[in-house]
């Protein structure tokens, strides 16, 4: 790497970090999710705005295919995403715990399948040719449409929970635990759709290929949830484990990298791997190692949320172009229709699970946030030639709008002092702690004392 290339990379990173924080702060002041401002920062420096006003400047900031700048930004994108999921996994408590099994079961049995299959049925009567890309496979388009109506964003809703200081709550564990399992099934369906749209590689049978992929993912998830945390607890305490004793921060990052490396070799989604690495590091469902790694995780969080995670969302924004192929009718039809399907299905599932009133509303709105997976789904389907530019733009905007509304609503509930779930006092975050950017754990506990409520354990 020459000095010129290095300078270009440094300038690009600085501009993206600065713009992400400025717009993130602005949106936070307007009681909007910080991540929406970070995504908007990427839109402004990307092809949609700066690329039209000063294309050479935008190209210099983002790089071109194969350039050093583009490669570094691509790595930064994945590092930010992995760190976000790692932090989410380490903070989420009681995920898939016994007290959540009834809610998770109903959400998986009703909340996810209903919008998927209803969208699948309605799709047969829609003019799919208006959504179809160069591959010309309307069946694949139909599957993508159904996935987009049912998917829940783990990365984006995790960031919203983190910003609102509610990752530790039972509410967060129910939403993320359900999303973790439902996304396995939905990504498997996406694998089927992309395989159908392309020529079968090397003569491999499609059914066998999909079955193998799903099976490996399920085994990886099962080991990560039930077995790996027990093995890691022993590893933490091993006398020969010099790294864990000498540098706990480096040890925690090594755990993340090890999970991701194994997942990459097995072709398992890295988002799941990063989540499970944080979950396993702190002892799994029991959280027995959380106190041991409190300081290292706090250090990782500070760096990740200051640099890499805002850059991840900003880089997502640079990939969006809302001008070409935009259809307002298509956007409104899909945004409203898919949201009604999702909200109604989640409401029914949570009602059957025993929740009432505001609890149902909170769970339904949080589960309707499409965010990162919605954008990833759109990108994968577009690059595979399954969908056209108009439907790609529709999926991306739906992901952003549903996530923005989920963040606004949950923030509003917390500012009003209402509980997310009635049976969990620790879900109520004092307004000043929830809104004050950069507040520490001590700040949150002090705010609880001022409010006369019990802090979460």
Short mmCIF file of N, CA and C in Angstrom, two decimals, residues 266-407:
data_model
loop_
_atom_site.label_atom_id
_atom_site.label_comp_id
_atom_site.label_asym_id
_atom_site.label_seq_id
_atom_site.Cartn_x
_atom_site.Cartn_y
_atom_site.Cartn_z
N UNK A 266 -17.80 -23.66 7.41
CA UNK A 266 -19.00 -24.48 7.27
C UNK A 266 -20.08 -23.80 6.44
N UNK A 267 -19.79 -22.56 5.97
CA UNK A 267 -20.75 -21.77 5.19
C UNK A 267 -22.01 -21.45 5.98
N UNK A 268 -21.81 -21.17 7.29
CA UNK A 268 -22.89 -20.74 8.17
C UNK A 268 -22.87 -19.22 8.23
N UNK A 269 -24.04 -18.60 8.31
CA UNK A 269 -24.13 -17.14 8.37
C UNK A 269 -23.29 -16.59 9.52
N UNK A 270 -22.39 -15.65 9.22
CA UNK A 270 -21.49 -15.10 10.24
C UNK A 270 -22.22 -14.29 11.30
N UNK A 271 -23.39 -13.77 10.97
CA UNK A 271 -24.18 -13.03 11.96
C UNK A 271 -24.52 -13.93 13.13
N UNK A 272 -24.95 -15.16 12.84
CA UNK A 272 -25.26 -16.12 13.90
C UNK A 272 -24.01 -16.44 14.70
N UNK A 273 -22.89 -16.62 14.02
CA UNK A 273 -21.65 -16.99 14.69
C UNK A 273 -21.23 -15.92 15.70
N UNK A 274 -21.28 -14.65 15.29
CA UNK A 274 -20.87 -13.57 16.18
C UNK A 274 -21.79 -13.48 17.39
N UNK A 275 -23.09 -13.63 17.17
CA UNK A 275 -24.05 -13.60 18.27
C UNK A 275 -23.74 -14.72 19.27
N UNK A 276 -23.53 -15.93 18.77
CA UNK A 276 -23.28 -17.08 19.63
C UNK A 276 -21.94 -16.97 20.35
N UNK A 277 -20.96 -16.30 19.75
CA UNK A 277 -19.66 -16.15 20.42
C UNK A 277 -19.79 -15.29 21.67
N UNK A 278 -20.54 -14.19 21.58
CA UNK A 278 -20.78 -13.37 22.76
C UNK A 278 -21.62 -14.09 23.79
N UNK A 279 -22.60 -14.84 23.32
CA UNK A 279 -23.47 -15.62 24.19
C UNK A 279 -22.66 -16.68 24.94
N UNK A 280 -21.77 -17.36 24.24
CA UNK A 280 -20.96 -18.39 24.87
C UNK A 280 -19.90 -17.84 25.80
N UNK A 281 -19.33 -16.69 25.45
CA UNK A 281 -18.27 -16.09 26.27
C UNK A 281 -18.74 -15.82 27.69
N UNK A 282 -19.97 -15.36 27.85
CA UNK A 282 -20.48 -15.00 29.18
C UNK A 282 -21.17 -16.16 29.90
N UNK A 283 -21.08 -17.36 29.32
CA UNK A 283 -21.60 -18.53 30.01
C UNK A 283 -22.94 -19.03 29.53
N UNK A 284 -23.41 -18.55 28.38
CA UNK A 284 -24.68 -19.03 27.85
C UNK A 284 -25.86 -18.50 28.63
N UNK A 285 -26.90 -19.34 28.76
CA UNK A 285 -28.13 -18.89 29.42
C UNK A 285 -27.90 -18.50 30.87
N UNK A 286 -26.97 -19.16 31.54
CA UNK A 286 -26.74 -18.87 32.95
C UNK A 286 -26.05 -17.52 33.16
N UNK A 287 -25.26 -17.08 32.17
CA UNK A 287 -24.52 -15.83 32.34
C UNK A 287 -23.52 -15.86 33.46
N UNK A 288 -23.00 -17.05 33.79
CA UNK A 288 -22.12 -17.21 34.94
C UNK A 288 -20.78 -16.50 34.78
N UNK A 289 -20.38 -16.21 33.54
CA UNK A 289 -19.07 -15.58 33.30
C UNK A 289 -19.19 -14.09 33.00
N UNK A 290 -20.40 -13.55 33.10
CA UNK A 290 -20.59 -12.15 32.74
C UNK A 290 -19.79 -11.21 33.63
N UNK A 291 -19.75 -11.48 34.92
CA UNK A 291 -18.99 -10.62 35.84
C UNK A 291 -17.49 -10.70 35.55
N UNK A 292 -17.01 -11.89 35.22
CA UNK A 292 -15.59 -12.08 34.92
C UNK A 292 -15.15 -11.22 33.74
N UNK A 293 -16.02 -11.11 32.73
CA UNK A 293 -15.65 -10.39 31.50
C UNK A 293 -16.33 -9.03 31.40
N UNK A 294 -16.79 -8.50 32.52
CA UNK A 294 -17.48 -7.20 32.48
C UNK A 294 -16.57 -6.09 31.96
N UNK A 295 -15.37 -5.99 32.48
CA UNK A 295 -14.46 -4.91 32.05
C UNK A 295 -13.99 -5.09 30.61
N UNK A 296 -13.54 -6.29 30.20
CA UNK A 296 -13.15 -6.46 28.79
C UNK A 296 -14.29 -6.15 27.82
N UNK A 297 -15.50 -6.61 28.14
CA UNK A 297 -16.63 -6.34 27.26
C UNK A 297 -16.96 -4.86 27.22
N UNK A 298 -16.81 -4.17 28.34
CA UNK A 298 -17.06 -2.73 28.37
C UNK A 298 -16.07 -2.00 27.47
N UNK A 299 -14.81 -2.43 27.50
CA UNK A 299 -13.79 -1.82 26.65
C UNK A 299 -14.09 -2.06 25.17
N UNK A 300 -14.48 -3.29 24.84
CA UNK A 300 -14.82 -3.62 23.45
C UNK A 300 -16.03 -2.81 23.00
N UNK A 301 -17.03 -2.68 23.86
CA UNK A 301 -18.23 -1.93 23.52
C UNK A 301 -17.92 -0.47 23.21
N UNK A 302 -17.05 0.13 24.01
CA UNK A 302 -16.74 1.55 23.82
C UNK A 302 -16.11 1.80 22.46
N UNK A 303 -15.16 0.94 22.09
CA UNK A 303 -14.50 1.12 20.80
C UNK A 303 -15.45 0.79 19.66
N UNK A 304 -16.19 -0.31 19.80
CA UNK A 304 -17.08 -0.74 18.73
C UNK A 304 -18.18 0.28 18.46
N UNK A 305 -18.82 0.78 19.51
CA UNK A 305 -19.93 1.73 19.33
C UNK A 305 -19.44 3.13 18.96
N UNK A 306 -18.16 3.40 19.17
CA UNK A 306 -17.62 4.70 18.78
C UNK A 306 -17.14 4.72 17.34
N UNK A 307 -16.68 3.58 16.82
CA UNK A 307 -16.06 3.56 15.50
C UNK A 307 -16.71 2.57 14.55
N UNK A 308 -16.64 1.30 14.88
CA UNK A 308 -16.94 0.26 13.88
C UNK A 308 -18.43 0.08 13.62
N UNK A 309 -19.26 0.11 14.65
CA UNK A 309 -20.70 -0.09 14.44
C UNK A 309 -21.33 1.09 13.69
N UNK A 310 -21.01 2.36 14.04
CA UNK A 310 -21.53 3.46 13.21
C UNK A 310 -21.07 3.37 11.77
N UNK A 311 -19.83 2.91 11.56
CA UNK A 311 -19.33 2.78 10.19
C UNK A 311 -20.08 1.69 9.43
N UNK A 312 -20.45 0.61 10.13
CA UNK A 312 -21.22 -0.45 9.49
C UNK A 312 -22.53 0.09 8.93
N UNK A 313 -23.27 0.84 9.75
CA UNK A 313 -24.55 1.36 9.28
C UNK A 313 -24.37 2.44 8.21
N UNK A 314 -23.30 3.22 8.32
CA UNK A 314 -23.05 4.23 7.30
C UNK A 314 -22.71 3.58 5.96
N UNK A 315 -21.93 2.50 5.99
CA UNK A 315 -21.57 1.82 4.75
C UNK A 315 -22.81 1.17 4.14
N UNK A 316 -23.72 0.66 4.99
CA UNK A 316 -25.00 0.17 4.47
C UNK A 316 -25.70 1.28 3.70
N UNK A 317 -25.68 2.49 4.24
CA UNK A 317 -26.32 3.62 3.57
C UNK A 317 -25.69 3.97 2.24
N UNK A 318 -24.37 3.76 2.11
CA UNK A 318 -23.71 4.09 0.83
C UNK A 318 -24.15 3.16 -0.29
N UNK A 319 -24.71 2.01 0.06
CA UNK A 319 -25.12 1.04 -0.95
C UNK A 319 -26.52 1.31 -1.49
N UNK A 320 -27.19 2.30 -0.92
CA UNK A 320 -28.57 2.58 -1.31
C UNK A 320 -28.64 3.69 -2.34
N UNK A 321 -29.51 3.51 -3.31
CA UNK A 321 -29.77 4.53 -4.32
C UNK A 321 -31.29 4.59 -4.53
N UNK A 322 -31.91 5.65 -3.99
CA UNK A 322 -33.36 5.74 -4.00
C UNK A 322 -33.92 6.42 -5.25
N UNK A 323 -33.08 6.75 -6.19
CA UNK A 323 -33.57 7.47 -7.35
C UNK A 323 -34.04 6.55 -8.46
N UNK A 324 -33.15 5.79 -9.04
CA UNK A 324 -33.46 4.98 -10.20
C UNK A 324 -34.39 3.82 -9.85
N UNK A 325 -35.44 3.68 -10.60
CA UNK A 325 -36.35 2.56 -10.43
C UNK A 325 -37.31 2.68 -9.26
N UNK A 326 -37.38 3.84 -8.63
CA UNK A 326 -38.23 3.99 -7.45
C UNK A 326 -39.71 4.04 -7.85
N UNK A 327 -40.54 3.27 -7.12
CA UNK A 327 -41.99 3.25 -7.36
C UNK A 327 -42.71 3.48 -6.03
N UNK A 328 -43.36 4.63 -5.90
CA UNK A 328 -44.06 4.96 -4.67
C UNK A 328 -45.21 4.00 -4.40
N UNK A 329 -45.94 3.63 -5.45
CA UNK A 329 -47.08 2.71 -5.28
C UNK A 329 -46.60 1.36 -4.77
N UNK A 330 -45.53 0.85 -5.35
CA UNK A 330 -44.98 -0.43 -4.93
C UNK A 330 -44.52 -0.36 -3.48
N UNK A 331 -43.84 0.74 -3.11
CA UNK A 331 -43.35 0.91 -1.75
C UNK A 331 -44.50 0.90 -0.75
N UNK A 332 -45.53 1.73 -0.99
CA UNK A 332 -46.65 1.82 -0.06
C UNK A 332 -47.40 0.49 0.05
N UNK A 333 -47.59 -0.17 -1.08
CA UNK A 333 -48.31 -1.44 -1.06
C UNK A 333 -47.57 -2.48 -0.24
N UNK A 334 -46.26 -2.59 -0.45
CA UNK A 334 -45.50 -3.61 0.28
C UNK A 334 -45.29 -3.21 1.74
N UNK A 335 -44.97 -1.94 1.99
CA UNK A 335 -44.73 -1.47 3.36
C UNK A 335 -45.98 -1.68 4.22
N UNK A 336 -47.11 -1.23 3.74
CA UNK A 336 -48.35 -1.35 4.52
C UNK A 336 -48.82 -2.80 4.59
N UNK A 337 -48.83 -3.47 3.45
CA UNK A 337 -49.32 -4.85 3.43
C UNK A 337 -48.49 -5.79 4.28
N UNK A 338 -47.16 -5.75 4.14
CA UNK A 338 -46.30 -6.65 4.91
C UNK A 338 -46.32 -6.30 6.39
N UNK A 339 -46.43 -5.01 6.72
CA UNK A 339 -46.48 -4.61 8.14
C UNK A 339 -47.77 -5.08 8.79
N UNK A 340 -48.88 -4.96 8.08
CA UNK A 340 -50.17 -5.45 8.62
C UNK A 340 -50.09 -6.95 8.86
N UNK A 341 -49.53 -7.68 7.92
CA UNK A 341 -49.39 -9.13 8.07
C UNK A 341 -48.53 -9.48 9.28
N UNK A 342 -47.37 -8.84 9.38
CA UNK A 342 -46.44 -9.14 10.47
C UNK A 342 -47.01 -8.75 11.82
N UNK A 343 -47.54 -7.53 11.93
CA UNK A 343 -48.07 -7.05 13.20
C UNK A 343 -49.24 -7.91 13.67
N UNK A 344 -50.12 -8.27 12.75
CA UNK A 344 -51.27 -9.09 13.11
C UNK A 344 -50.84 -10.49 13.57
N UNK A 345 -49.89 -11.07 12.88
CA UNK A 345 -49.43 -12.42 13.22
C UNK A 345 -48.73 -12.44 14.57
N UNK A 346 -47.87 -11.46 14.81
CA UNK A 346 -47.16 -11.38 16.09
C UNK A 346 -48.15 -11.11 17.22
N UNK A 347 -49.13 -10.26 16.95
CA UNK A 347 -50.14 -9.96 17.97
C UNK A 347 -50.92 -11.22 18.35
N UNK A 348 -51.28 -12.02 17.36
CA UNK A 348 -51.99 -13.27 17.63
C UNK A 348 -51.11 -14.23 18.42
N UNK A 349 -49.86 -14.36 18.01
CA UNK A 349 -48.93 -15.28 18.68
C UNK A 349 -48.69 -14.88 20.13
N UNK A 350 -48.48 -13.60 20.38
CA UNK A 350 -48.22 -13.14 21.74
C UNK A 350 -49.47 -13.23 22.61
N UNK A 351 -50.64 -13.03 21.99
CA UNK A 351 -51.89 -13.20 22.74
C UNK A 351 -52.05 -14.66 23.18
N UNK A 352 -51.76 -15.59 22.30
CA UNK A 352 -51.82 -17.01 22.63
C UNK A 352 -50.77 -17.39 23.68
N UNK A 353 -49.66 -16.63 23.70
CA UNK A 353 -48.59 -16.90 24.66
C UNK A 353 -48.89 -16.32 26.04
N UNK A 354 -49.98 -15.54 26.16
CA UNK A 354 -50.38 -15.03 27.46
C UNK A 354 -50.09 -13.58 27.70
N UNK A 355 -49.59 -12.85 26.70
CA UNK A 355 -49.31 -11.43 26.88
C UNK A 355 -50.59 -10.63 26.65
N UNK A 356 -50.58 -9.40 27.17
CA UNK A 356 -51.78 -8.57 27.09
C UNK A 356 -51.41 -7.12 26.76
N UNK A 357 -52.37 -6.40 26.19
CA UNK A 357 -52.29 -4.95 26.03
C UNK A 357 -51.00 -4.44 25.43
N UNK A 358 -50.33 -3.55 26.17
CA UNK A 358 -49.12 -2.89 25.69
C UNK A 358 -48.01 -3.88 25.40
N UNK A 359 -47.96 -4.98 26.13
CA UNK A 359 -46.95 -6.00 25.88
C UNK A 359 -47.04 -6.51 24.44
N UNK A 360 -48.25 -6.76 23.97
CA UNK A 360 -48.46 -7.25 22.61
C UNK A 360 -48.01 -6.22 21.59
N UNK A 361 -48.37 -4.96 21.84
CA UNK A 361 -47.99 -3.89 20.92
C UNK A 361 -46.47 -3.77 20.84
N UNK A 362 -45.79 -3.79 21.99
CA UNK A 362 -44.33 -3.66 22.02
C UNK A 362 -43.65 -4.79 21.27
N UNK A 363 -44.07 -6.02 21.53
CA UNK A 363 -43.46 -7.17 20.89
C UNK A 363 -43.72 -7.17 19.38
N UNK A 364 -44.93 -6.78 18.98
CA UNK A 364 -45.27 -6.78 17.56
C UNK A 364 -44.46 -5.74 16.79
N UNK A 365 -44.35 -4.53 17.34
CA UNK A 365 -43.62 -3.47 16.64
C UNK A 365 -42.13 -3.78 16.58
N UNK A 366 -41.57 -4.32 17.67
CA UNK A 366 -40.16 -4.68 17.66
C UNK A 366 -39.88 -5.79 16.64
N UNK A 367 -40.78 -6.75 16.54
CA UNK A 367 -40.58 -7.87 15.62
C UNK A 367 -40.79 -7.46 14.17
N UNK A 368 -41.42 -6.32 13.93
CA UNK A 368 -41.67 -5.86 12.56
C UNK A 368 -40.48 -5.10 11.98
N UNK A 369 -39.44 -4.87 12.77
CA UNK A 369 -38.26 -4.16 12.26
C UNK A 369 -37.47 -5.07 11.33
N UNK A 370 -37.37 -4.70 10.06
CA UNK A 370 -36.70 -5.57 9.07
C UNK A 370 -35.20 -5.30 9.01
N UNK A 371 -34.82 -4.01 9.09
CA UNK A 371 -33.44 -3.58 9.21
C UNK A 371 -32.42 -4.29 8.34
N UNK A 372 -31.31 -4.69 8.99
CA UNK A 372 -30.18 -5.28 8.29
C UNK A 372 -30.53 -6.47 7.42
N UNK A 373 -31.19 -7.52 7.97
CA UNK A 373 -31.54 -8.66 7.13
C UNK A 373 -32.43 -8.29 5.95
N UNK A 374 -33.31 -7.30 6.13
CA UNK A 374 -34.13 -6.85 5.01
C UNK A 374 -33.27 -6.27 3.90
N UNK A 375 -32.23 -5.51 4.29
CA UNK A 375 -31.32 -4.93 3.31
C UNK A 375 -30.44 -6.01 2.69
N UNK A 376 -29.96 -6.94 3.52
CA UNK A 376 -29.14 -8.04 3.00
C UNK A 376 -29.95 -8.90 2.04
N UNK A 377 -31.19 -9.19 2.42
CA UNK A 377 -32.08 -9.97 1.55
C UNK A 377 -32.22 -9.29 0.19
N UNK A 378 -32.47 -7.97 0.23
CA UNK A 378 -32.63 -7.23 -1.01
C UNK A 378 -31.36 -7.29 -1.86
N UNK A 379 -30.22 -7.12 -1.22
CA UNK A 379 -28.93 -7.12 -1.94
C UNK A 379 -28.65 -8.48 -2.58
N UNK A 380 -28.85 -9.54 -1.80
CA UNK A 380 -28.58 -10.89 -2.32
C UNK A 380 -29.49 -11.21 -3.49
N UNK A 381 -30.79 -10.92 -3.33
CA UNK A 381 -31.75 -11.21 -4.38
C UNK A 381 -31.50 -10.37 -5.64
N UNK A 382 -31.08 -9.12 -5.44
CA UNK A 382 -30.81 -8.23 -6.58
C UNK A 382 -29.56 -8.69 -7.33
N UNK A 383 -28.51 -9.02 -6.59
CA UNK A 383 -27.27 -9.47 -7.22
C UNK A 383 -27.45 -10.81 -7.93
N UNK A 384 -28.35 -11.64 -7.42
CA UNK A 384 -28.61 -12.94 -8.05
C UNK A 384 -29.54 -12.81 -9.26
N UNK A 385 -30.04 -11.60 -9.52
CA UNK A 385 -30.91 -11.38 -10.66
C UNK A 385 -32.34 -11.81 -10.43
N UNK A 386 -32.70 -12.07 -9.15
CA UNK A 386 -34.06 -12.53 -8.85
C UNK A 386 -35.06 -11.39 -8.96
N UNK A 387 -34.70 -10.22 -8.40
CA UNK A 387 -35.62 -9.07 -8.39
C UNK A 387 -35.01 -7.92 -9.19
N UNK A 388 -35.88 -6.99 -9.59
CA UNK A 388 -35.40 -5.83 -10.34
C UNK A 388 -35.10 -4.65 -9.42
N UNK A 389 -34.65 -3.53 -10.00
CA UNK A 389 -34.25 -2.38 -9.22
C UNK A 389 -35.38 -1.76 -8.42
N UNK A 390 -36.59 -1.75 -8.99
CA UNK A 390 -37.72 -1.14 -8.29
C UNK A 390 -38.07 -1.91 -7.02
N UNK A 391 -38.09 -3.23 -7.10
CA UNK A 391 -38.41 -4.02 -5.91
C UNK A 391 -37.27 -4.00 -4.90
N UNK A 392 -36.04 -3.92 -5.41
CA UNK A 392 -34.88 -3.78 -4.52
C UNK A 392 -35.01 -2.52 -3.67
N UNK A 393 -35.32 -1.40 -4.30
CA UNK A 393 -35.49 -0.13 -3.58
C UNK A 393 -36.62 -0.22 -2.57
N UNK A 394 -37.71 -0.89 -2.95
CA UNK A 394 -38.85 -1.06 -2.05
C UNK A 394 -38.46 -1.85 -0.81
N UNK A 395 -37.72 -2.94 -0.97
CA UNK A 395 -37.32 -3.75 0.18
C UNK A 395 -36.39 -2.97 1.11
N UNK A 396 -35.48 -2.20 0.54
CA UNK A 396 -34.55 -1.43 1.36
C UNK A 396 -35.28 -0.35 2.16
N UNK A 397 -36.16 0.39 1.51
CA UNK A 397 -36.88 1.46 2.20
C UNK A 397 -37.81 0.88 3.27
N UNK A 398 -38.42 -0.25 3.00
CA UNK A 398 -39.27 -0.90 4.01
C UNK A 398 -38.45 -1.29 5.23
N UNK A 399 -37.25 -1.79 5.00
CA UNK A 399 -36.37 -2.16 6.11
C UNK A 399 -36.02 -0.95 6.97
N UNK A 400 -35.74 0.17 6.33
CA UNK A 400 -35.37 1.39 7.07
C UNK A 400 -36.56 1.94 7.83
N UNK A 401 -37.72 2.06 7.18
CA UNK A 401 -38.89 2.67 7.81
C UNK A 401 -39.41 1.85 8.99
N UNK A 402 -39.48 0.52 8.83
CA UNK A 402 -39.97 -0.31 9.93
C UNK A 402 -39.02 -0.27 11.12
N UNK A 403 -37.72 -0.20 10.86
CA UNK A 403 -36.75 -0.11 11.95
C UNK A 403 -36.83 1.23 12.66
N UNK A 404 -37.00 2.29 11.86
CA UNK A 404 -37.11 3.63 12.45
C UNK A 404 -38.33 3.73 13.35
N UNK A 405 -39.45 3.18 12.91
CA UNK A 405 -40.66 3.25 13.72
C UNK A 405 -40.51 2.41 14.99
N UNK A 406 -39.89 1.24 14.89
CA UNK A 406 -39.68 0.40 16.07
C UNK A 406 -38.83 1.12 17.11
N UNK A 407 -37.77 1.76 16.66
CA UNK A 407 -36.92 2.49 17.60
C UNK A 407 -37.64 3.66 18.24
#
